[in-house]
GROMACS .gro file of C-alpha atoms in nm:
model
  379
    1UNK     CA    1   0.000   0.000   0.000
    2UNK     CA    2   0.285   0.235   0.091
    3UNK     CA    3   0.469   0.155  -0.230
    4UNK     CA    4   0.160   0.226  -0.434
    5UNK     CA    5   0.112   0.555  -0.251
    6UNK     CA    6   0.470   0.662  -0.319
    7UNK     CA    7   0.440   0.564  -0.681
    8UNK     CA    8   0.116   0.757  -0.710
    9UNK     CA    9   0.278   1.066  -0.561
   10UNK     CA   10   0.571   1.027  -0.798
   11UNK     CA   11   0.336   1.010  -1.094
   12UNK     CA   12   0.151   1.317  -0.970
   13UNK     CA   13   0.471   1.517  -0.930
   14UNK     CA   14   0.589   1.413  -1.272
   15UNK     CA   15   0.260   1.525  -1.425
   16UNK     CA   16   0.281   1.860  -1.246
   17UNK     CA   17   0.637   1.917  -1.365
   18UNK     CA   18   0.538   1.821  -1.718
   19UNK     CA   19   0.247   2.065  -1.705
   20UNK     CA   20   0.479   2.341  -1.580
   21UNK     CA   21   0.729   2.269  -1.856
   22UNK     CA   22   0.453   2.264  -2.111
   23UNK     CA   23   0.317   2.592  -1.976
   24UNK     CA   24   0.661   2.750  -1.990
   25UNK     CA   25   0.706   2.630  -2.347
   26UNK     CA   26   0.364   2.768  -2.429
   27UNK     CA   27   0.456   3.106  -2.281
   28UNK     CA   28   0.801   3.124  -2.438
   29UNK     CA   29   0.734   2.981  -2.783
   30UNK     CA   30   0.368   3.041  -2.848
   31UNK     CA   31   0.265   3.347  -2.649
   32UNK     CA   32   0.626   3.484  -2.680
   33UNK     CA   33   0.623   3.766  -2.420
   34UNK     CA   34   0.962   3.893  -2.538
   35UNK     CA   35   0.823   3.965  -2.883
   36UNK     CA   36   0.518   4.134  -2.735
   37UNK     CA   37   0.737   4.342  -2.504
   38UNK     CA   38   0.958   4.450  -2.794
   39UNK     CA   39   0.653   4.560  -2.991
   40UNK     CA   40   0.547   4.784  -2.704
   41UNK     CA   41   0.875   4.884  -2.540
   42UNK     CA   42   1.136   4.857  -2.813
   43UNK     CA   43   1.412   4.609  -2.907
   44UNK     CA   44   1.559   4.388  -2.633
   45UNK     CA   45   1.929   4.386  -2.553
   46UNK     CA   46   2.073   4.103  -2.761
   47UNK     CA   47   2.343   4.036  -2.500
   48UNK     CA   48   2.076   3.910  -2.259
   49UNK     CA   49   2.006   3.538  -2.243
   50UNK     CA   50   1.673   3.405  -2.368
   51UNK     CA   51   1.549   3.330  -2.015
   52UNK     CA   52   1.651   3.677  -1.890
   53UNK     CA   53   1.473   3.841  -2.182
   54UNK     CA   54   1.161   3.638  -2.116
   55UNK     CA   55   1.152   3.703  -1.742
   56UNK     CA   56   1.206   4.077  -1.786
   57UNK     CA   57   0.948   4.087  -2.066
   58UNK     CA   58   0.684   3.923  -1.846
   59UNK     CA   59   0.750   4.171  -1.563
   60UNK     CA   60   0.750   4.473  -1.794
   61UNK     CA   61   0.432   4.370  -1.973
   62UNK     CA   62   0.262   4.340  -1.635
   63UNK     CA   63   0.382   4.693  -1.542
   64UNK     CA   64   0.347   4.831  -1.894
   65UNK     CA   65   0.148   5.137  -1.786
   66UNK     CA   66   0.426   5.266  -1.562
   67UNK     CA   67   0.663   5.262  -1.861
   68UNK     CA   68   0.439   5.404  -2.132
   69UNK     CA   69   0.220   5.649  -1.939
   70UNK     CA   70   0.350   5.975  -1.787
   71UNK     CA   71   0.281   6.058  -1.423
   72UNK     CA   72   0.122   6.392  -1.517
   73UNK     CA   73  -0.012   6.555  -1.833
   74UNK     CA   74   0.155   6.889  -1.757
   75UNK     CA   75   0.449   6.931  -1.520
   76UNK     CA   76   0.728   7.184  -1.464
   77UNK     CA   77   1.079   7.111  -1.586
   78UNK     CA   78   1.343   7.009  -1.338
   79UNK     CA   79   1.711   6.929  -1.368
   80UNK     CA   80   1.842   6.579  -1.304
   81UNK     CA   81   2.217   6.554  -1.245
   82UNK     CA   82   2.385   6.226  -1.331
   83UNK     CA   83   2.741   6.206  -1.203
   84UNK     CA   84   3.023   5.993  -1.340
   85UNK     CA   85   3.022   5.664  -1.149
   86UNK     CA   86   2.652   5.668  -1.058
   87UNK     CA   87   2.516   5.314  -1.081
   88UNK     CA   88   2.178   5.221  -1.224
   89UNK     CA   89   2.015   5.173  -0.885
   90UNK     CA   90   2.114   5.520  -0.762
   91UNK     CA   91   1.998   5.677  -1.088
   92UNK     CA   92   1.658   5.508  -1.089
   93UNK     CA   93   1.594   5.591  -0.724
   94UNK     CA   94   1.697   5.952  -0.788
   95UNK     CA   95   1.441   5.972  -1.068
   96UNK     CA   96   1.175   5.817  -0.847
   97UNK     CA   97   1.263   6.056  -0.565
   98UNK     CA   98   1.217   6.354  -0.797
   99UNK     CA   99   0.875   6.228  -0.899
  100UNK     CA  100   0.969   6.154  -1.259
  101UNK     CA  101   0.901   5.779  -1.261
  102UNK     CA  102   0.656   5.563  -1.065
  103UNK     CA  103   0.872   5.264  -0.979
  104UNK     CA  104   1.251   5.261  -0.964
  105UNK     CA  105   1.275   4.880  -0.981
  106UNK     CA  106   1.055   4.847  -1.289
  107UNK     CA  107   1.240   5.133  -1.458
  108UNK     CA  108   1.568   4.956  -1.382
  109UNK     CA  109   1.430   4.639  -1.542
  110UNK     CA  110   1.331   4.840  -1.849
  111UNK     CA  111   1.680   4.988  -1.878
  112UNK     CA  112   1.833   4.641  -1.857
  113UNK     CA  113   1.582   4.494  -2.106
  114UNK     CA  114   1.675   4.763  -2.360
  115UNK     CA  115   2.047   4.763  -2.278
  116UNK     CA  116   2.022   5.127  -2.174
  117UNK     CA  117   2.170   5.054  -1.830
  118UNK     CA  118   2.517   5.034  -1.991
  119UNK     CA  119   2.493   5.352  -2.199
  120UNK     CA  120   2.363   5.618  -1.960
  121UNK     CA  121   2.569   5.936  -1.993
  122UNK     CA  122   2.669   6.167  -1.711
  123UNK     CA  123   2.537   6.521  -1.736
  124UNK     CA  124   2.254   6.754  -1.645
  125UNK     CA  125   1.917   6.665  -1.795
  126UNK     CA  126   1.603   6.877  -1.812
  127UNK     CA  127   1.301   6.652  -1.756
  128UNK     CA  128   0.947   6.666  -1.628
  129UNK     CA  129   0.675   6.429  -1.506
  130UNK     CA  130   0.492   6.476  -1.836
  131UNK     CA  131   0.752   6.250  -1.998
  132UNK     CA  132   0.702   5.875  -2.007
  133UNK     CA  133   0.959   5.642  -1.858
  134UNK     CA  134   1.047   5.544  -2.215
  135UNK     CA  135   1.115   5.910  -2.297
  136UNK     CA  136   1.330   5.951  -1.987
  137UNK     CA  137   1.529   5.636  -2.064
  138UNK     CA  138   1.597   5.763  -2.416
  139UNK     CA  139   1.695   6.108  -2.287
  140UNK     CA  140   1.952   5.951  -2.053
  141UNK     CA  141   2.141   5.822  -2.356
  142UNK     CA  142   2.234   6.171  -2.470
  143UNK     CA  143   2.365   6.437  -2.232
  144UNK     CA  144   2.378   6.693  -2.510
  145UNK     CA  145   2.133   6.971  -2.413
  146UNK     CA  146   1.867   7.073  -2.662
  147UNK     CA  147   1.950   7.440  -2.599
  148UNK     CA  148   2.281   7.620  -2.569
  149UNK     CA  149   2.384   7.950  -2.415
  150UNK     CA  150   2.499   8.179  -2.696
  151UNK     CA  151   2.706   8.463  -2.553
  152UNK     CA  152   2.783   8.801  -2.707
  153UNK     CA  153   3.023   9.020  -2.513
  154UNK     CA  154   2.963   9.398  -2.496
  155UNK     CA  155   3.163   9.577  -2.762
  156UNK     CA  156   3.217   9.279  -2.990
  157UNK     CA  157   3.205   9.353  -3.361
  158UNK     CA  158   3.037   9.113  -3.602
  159UNK     CA  159   3.361   8.934  -3.682
  160UNK     CA  160   3.422   8.858  -3.315
  161UNK     CA  161   3.074   8.713  -3.278
  162UNK     CA  162   3.137   8.501  -3.587
  163UNK     CA  163   3.469   8.378  -3.446
  164UNK     CA  164   3.294   8.251  -3.133
  165UNK     CA  165   3.048   8.029  -3.322
  166UNK     CA  166   3.266   7.714  -3.353
  167UNK     CA  167   3.281   7.690  -2.972
  168UNK     CA  168   2.908   7.741  -2.906
  169UNK     CA  169   2.770   7.405  -3.019
  170UNK     CA  170   2.561   7.572  -3.289
  171UNK     CA  171   2.574   7.439  -3.644
  172UNK     CA  172   2.631   7.784  -3.794
  173UNK     CA  173   2.963   7.862  -3.959
  174UNK     CA  174   3.137   8.201  -3.920
  175UNK     CA  175   3.117   8.254  -4.294
  176UNK     CA  176   2.743   8.184  -4.300
  177UNK     CA  177   2.691   8.425  -4.011
  178UNK     CA  178   2.888   8.710  -4.171
  179UNK     CA  179   2.703   8.675  -4.500
  180UNK     CA  180   2.365   8.680  -4.323
  181UNK     CA  181   2.453   8.989  -4.115
  182UNK     CA  182   2.585   9.190  -4.408
  183UNK     CA  183   2.246   9.338  -4.495
  184UNK     CA  184   1.979   9.561  -4.347
  185UNK     CA  185   1.722   9.374  -4.137
  186UNK     CA  186   1.364   9.435  -4.244
  187UNK     CA  187   1.035   9.394  -4.061
  188UNK     CA  188   1.132   9.534  -3.721
  189UNK     CA  189   1.012   9.855  -3.557
  190UNK     CA  190   1.361  10.002  -3.588
  191UNK     CA  191   1.408   9.904  -3.954
  192UNK     CA  192   1.284  10.241  -4.092
  193UNK     CA  193   1.561  10.418  -3.897
  194UNK     CA  194   1.836  10.221  -4.070
  195UNK     CA  195   2.013  10.331  -4.392
  196UNK     CA  196   1.946  10.108  -4.688
  197UNK     CA  197   2.311  10.001  -4.711
  198UNK     CA  198   2.346   9.927  -4.339
  199UNK     CA  199   2.444   9.592  -4.189
  200UNK     CA  200   2.349   9.432  -3.858
  201UNK     CA  201   2.654   9.578  -3.683
  202UNK     CA  202   2.536   9.732  -3.357
  203UNK     CA  203   2.200   9.553  -3.359
  204UNK     CA  204   2.299   9.224  -3.195
  205UNK     CA  205   2.251   9.269  -2.820
  206UNK     CA  206   2.527   9.156  -2.585
  207UNK     CA  207   2.433   8.906  -2.319
  208UNK     CA  208   2.361   8.536  -2.273
  209UNK     CA  209   2.098   8.412  -2.516
  210UNK     CA  210   1.949   8.062  -2.474
  211UNK     CA  211   1.883   7.924  -2.821
  212UNK     CA  212   1.795   7.582  -2.967
  213UNK     CA  213   2.105   7.384  -3.062
  214UNK     CA  214   1.971   7.323  -3.414
  215UNK     CA  215   1.871   7.686  -3.476
  216UNK     CA  216   1.933   7.826  -3.825
  217UNK     CA  217   2.125   8.147  -3.882
  218UNK     CA  218   1.803   8.321  -3.986
  219UNK     CA  219   1.625   8.210  -3.669
  220UNK     CA  220   1.921   8.310  -3.453
  221UNK     CA  221   1.935   8.659  -3.601
  222UNK     CA  222   1.558   8.700  -3.565
  223UNK     CA  223   1.583   8.613  -3.195
  224UNK     CA  224   1.871   8.857  -3.144
  225UNK     CA  225   1.709   9.139  -3.340
  226UNK     CA  226   1.382   9.088  -3.154
  227UNK     CA  227   1.571   9.121  -2.826
  228UNK     CA  228   1.734   9.443  -2.950
  229UNK     CA  229   1.390   9.570  -3.045
  230UNK     CA  230   1.272   9.536  -2.685
  231UNK     CA  231   1.574   9.735  -2.562
  232UNK     CA  232   1.496  10.029  -2.790
  233UNK     CA  233   1.215  10.149  -2.566
  234UNK     CA  234   0.988  10.449  -2.636
  235UNK     CA  235   1.156  10.628  -2.345
  236UNK     CA  236   1.500  10.589  -2.502
  237UNK     CA  237   1.373  10.690  -2.848
  238UNK     CA  238   1.219  11.005  -2.701
  239UNK     CA  239   1.545  11.085  -2.523
  240UNK     CA  240   1.740  11.051  -2.848
  241UNK     CA  241   1.492  11.282  -3.018
  242UNK     CA  242   1.535  11.547  -2.748
  243UNK     CA  243   1.908  11.549  -2.823
  244UNK     CA  244   1.840  11.585  -3.195
  245UNK     CA  245   1.983  11.238  -3.261
  246UNK     CA  246   1.819  10.984  -3.486
  247UNK     CA  247   1.805  10.632  -3.339
  248UNK     CA  248   2.077  10.523  -3.579
  249UNK     CA  249   2.303  10.816  -3.487
  250UNK     CA  250   2.250  10.733  -3.119
  251UNK     CA  251   2.336  10.369  -3.189
  252UNK     CA  252   2.661  10.475  -3.355
  253UNK     CA  253   2.754  10.690  -3.056
  254UNK     CA  254   2.661  10.410  -2.815
  255UNK     CA  255   2.890  10.171  -3.003
  256UNK     CA  256   3.179  10.417  -2.957
  257UNK     CA  257   3.100  10.476  -2.588
  258UNK     CA  258   3.096  10.098  -2.537
  259UNK     CA  259   3.452  10.066  -2.664
  260UNK     CA  260   3.582  10.371  -2.476
  261UNK     CA  261   3.443  10.290  -2.132
  262UNK     CA  262   3.618  10.043  -1.906
  263UNK     CA  263   3.374  10.100  -1.622
  264UNK     CA  264   3.002  10.125  -1.696
  265UNK     CA  265   2.965  10.399  -1.435
  266UNK     CA  266   3.163  10.635  -1.660
  267UNK     CA  267   2.952  10.576  -1.968
  268UNK     CA  268   2.714  10.874  -1.916
  269UNK     CA  269   3.012  11.112  -1.879
  270UNK     CA  270   3.193  10.970  -2.183
  271UNK     CA  271   2.868  10.993  -2.375
  272UNK     CA  272   2.837  11.361  -2.276
  273UNK     CA  273   3.177  11.435  -2.432
  274UNK     CA  274   3.079  11.282  -2.767
  275UNK     CA  275   2.733  11.441  -2.762
  276UNK     CA  276   2.893  11.779  -2.692
  277UNK     CA  277   3.149  11.739  -2.971
  278UNK     CA  278   2.889  11.614  -3.218
  279UNK     CA  279   2.637  11.889  -3.142
  280UNK     CA  280   2.899  12.166  -3.178
  281UNK     CA  281   3.053  12.030  -3.499
  282UNK     CA  282   3.387  11.917  -3.356
  283UNK     CA  283   3.553  11.601  -3.486
  284UNK     CA  284   3.497  11.308  -3.252
  285UNK     CA  285   3.865  11.198  -3.254
  286UNK     CA  286   3.760  10.856  -3.122
  287UNK     CA  287   4.032  10.588  -3.116
  288UNK     CA  288   3.787  10.296  -3.144
  289UNK     CA  289   3.667  10.422  -3.483
  290UNK     CA  290   4.026  10.400  -3.611
  291UNK     CA  291   4.065  10.056  -3.457
  292UNK     CA  292   3.749   9.948  -3.638
  293UNK     CA  293   3.883  10.085  -3.967
  294UNK     CA  294   4.217   9.905  -3.923
  295UNK     CA  295   4.048   9.569  -3.873
  296UNK     CA  296   4.229   9.261  -3.750
  297UNK     CA  297   4.585   9.310  -3.630
  298UNK     CA  298   4.785   8.990  -3.677
  299UNK     CA  299   5.076   9.103  -3.460
  300UNK     CA  300   4.856   9.161  -3.156
  301UNK     CA  301   4.602   8.892  -3.253
  302UNK     CA  302   4.311   9.128  -3.197
  303UNK     CA  303   4.048   9.328  -3.381
  304UNK     CA  304   4.125   9.630  -3.160
  305UNK     CA  305   4.486   9.735  -3.201
  306UNK     CA  306   4.628   9.927  -2.905
  307UNK     CA  307   4.809  10.156  -2.877
  308UNK     CA  308   4.753  10.335  -3.205
  309UNK     CA  309   5.042  10.496  -3.389
  310UNK     CA  310   5.037  10.836  -3.562
  311UNK     CA  311   5.036  10.649  -3.892
  312UNK     CA  312   4.729  10.454  -3.780
  313UNK     CA  313   4.546  10.779  -3.718
  314UNK     CA  314   4.595  10.870  -4.086
  315UNK     CA  315   4.417  10.562  -4.226
  316UNK     CA  316   4.196  10.658  -4.519
  317UNK     CA  317   3.856  10.537  -4.407
  318UNK     CA  318   3.514  10.694  -4.356
  319UNK     CA  319   3.530  10.542  -4.007
  320UNK     CA  320   3.837  10.748  -3.913
  321UNK     CA  321   3.690  11.025  -3.696
  322UNK     CA  322   4.032  11.193  -3.669
  323UNK     CA  323   4.009  11.279  -4.039
  324UNK     CA  324   3.633  11.302  -4.098
  325UNK     CA  325   3.388  11.537  -3.938
  326UNK     CA  326   3.074  11.392  -3.784
  327UNK     CA  327   2.978  11.034  -3.711
  328UNK     CA  328   3.120  10.728  -3.888
  329UNK     CA  329   2.882  10.571  -4.141
  330UNK     CA  330   2.773  10.297  -3.901
  331UNK     CA  331   2.820  10.142  -3.556
  332UNK     CA  332   3.163  10.002  -3.475
  333UNK     CA  333   3.051   9.746  -3.215
  334UNK     CA  334   2.745   9.594  -3.056
  335UNK     CA  335   2.671   9.810  -2.751
  336UNK     CA  336   2.526   9.700  -2.419
  337UNK     CA  337   2.203   9.841  -2.270
  338UNK     CA  338   2.424  10.056  -2.044
  339UNK     CA  339   2.581  10.225  -2.348
  340UNK     CA  340   2.242  10.278  -2.516
  341UNK     CA  341   2.113  10.426  -2.191
  342UNK     CA  342   2.421  10.649  -2.151
  343UNK     CA  343   2.368  10.812  -2.491
  344UNK     CA  344   1.998  10.854  -2.418
  345UNK     CA  345   2.069  11.014  -2.080
  346UNK     CA  346   2.426  11.151  -2.080
  347UNK     CA  347   2.568  11.360  -1.800
  348UNK     CA  348   2.503  11.733  -1.832
  349UNK     CA  349   2.867  11.835  -1.865
  350UNK     CA  350   3.089  12.104  -2.019
  351UNK     CA  351   3.357  11.853  -2.117
  352UNK     CA  352   3.493  11.803  -2.469
  353UNK     CA  353   3.797  11.588  -2.392
  354UNK     CA  354   3.891  11.287  -2.185
  355UNK     CA  355   4.186  11.056  -2.148
  356UNK     CA  356   4.281  10.756  -1.939
  357UNK     CA  357   4.373  10.830  -1.579
  358UNK     CA  358   4.733  10.761  -1.485
  359UNK     CA  359   4.649  10.533  -1.191
  360UNK     CA  360   4.572  10.228  -1.406
  361UNK     CA  361   4.214  10.210  -1.275
  362UNK     CA  362   4.057  10.224  -1.618
  363UNK     CA  363   3.883  10.548  -1.526
  364UNK     CA  364   3.924  10.872  -1.720
  365UNK     CA  365   3.993  11.236  -1.649
  366UNK     CA  366   3.775  11.490  -1.827
  367UNK     CA  367   3.848  11.846  -1.938
  368UNK     CA  368   3.677  12.137  -2.109
  369UNK     CA  369   3.970  12.274  -2.312
  370UNK     CA  370   4.248  12.118  -2.514
  371UNK     CA  371   4.506  12.288  -2.291
  372UNK     CA  372   4.356  12.114  -1.987
  373UNK     CA  373   4.348  11.790  -2.184
  374UNK     CA  374   4.723  11.815  -2.256
  375UNK     CA  375   4.794  11.898  -1.895
  376UNK     CA  376   4.622  11.574  -1.789
  377UNK     CA  377   4.877  11.364  -1.980
  378UNK     CA  378   5.061  11.107  -1.773
  379UNK     CA  379   5.421  11.195  -1.685
   0.00000   0.00000   0.00000
């Protein structure tokens, strides 16, 4: 009786094992969860074994919603910092802690299933809870930001802006940029103030501009010109008018003030000197206009040669304000808001001359007469 009972139990166990094997074969070969998972979640990592693929596929299909559905429809952006050496567990729990994914363990399984766990890049990522876990996993494969900070320094001329482009991450060449900026921009509120043969010199506002990495040169210039448009406020335009300056004349003066001033606090006083000289018909005698006319100096590796020689001051150019009366034909740099403001609201002064102070501070000493100006020369 005991032998029969043992045999019966043995048969029962064998049947159960056979059923389990048959069920597993049914799942793996007929239902094929790996194939179903790949249709929904993307290709599986080929380096995984068949059993690993199947087990992960079954788990992910069961938790499919947490992978393919975002936590929120609309959510604010937040920055996720992935450091070199962070392992997958720390990354997934960081994402869960910031409310970007529902389940760190399931997200880890998804990364392993896709092979993404081995290709996560360190960097700062901008993400939000409106992204699916699939989107977040894909984003973690590329630390390259979608936007870049495009910087223009105060007083740069167009060529200097062009020279900076190869280091910005933008796909715009210096040559492409210079060709595009060598014409008058149309369609802006300030366009009627510009001469027909003008360029975009002076119209590209200094500062840090966040722009899409794949922006075209036309889109970039439109963004910059639109920013300049906002800086040319009605208040500033009215102030230029009160000084009997057209907006373009004021822009030219601001571009000179930008290059003369070392300290922004002195800009209104420097502007007063040039406004006084211009309004009374005295030559501007501005060194930066000669520097602009000279162009790039290979010996000094700069667009702004300094100091200038007596021969330099004789260069035959309409931009040379030592030889030509009045303003140069166009701006010589791209001025900051401080320079635009200084020309709009210069100091009320009697000064017609200024020169660098002898203390090396970058400040200037101002004088009313040429005799005083000569007396202020450094020993």
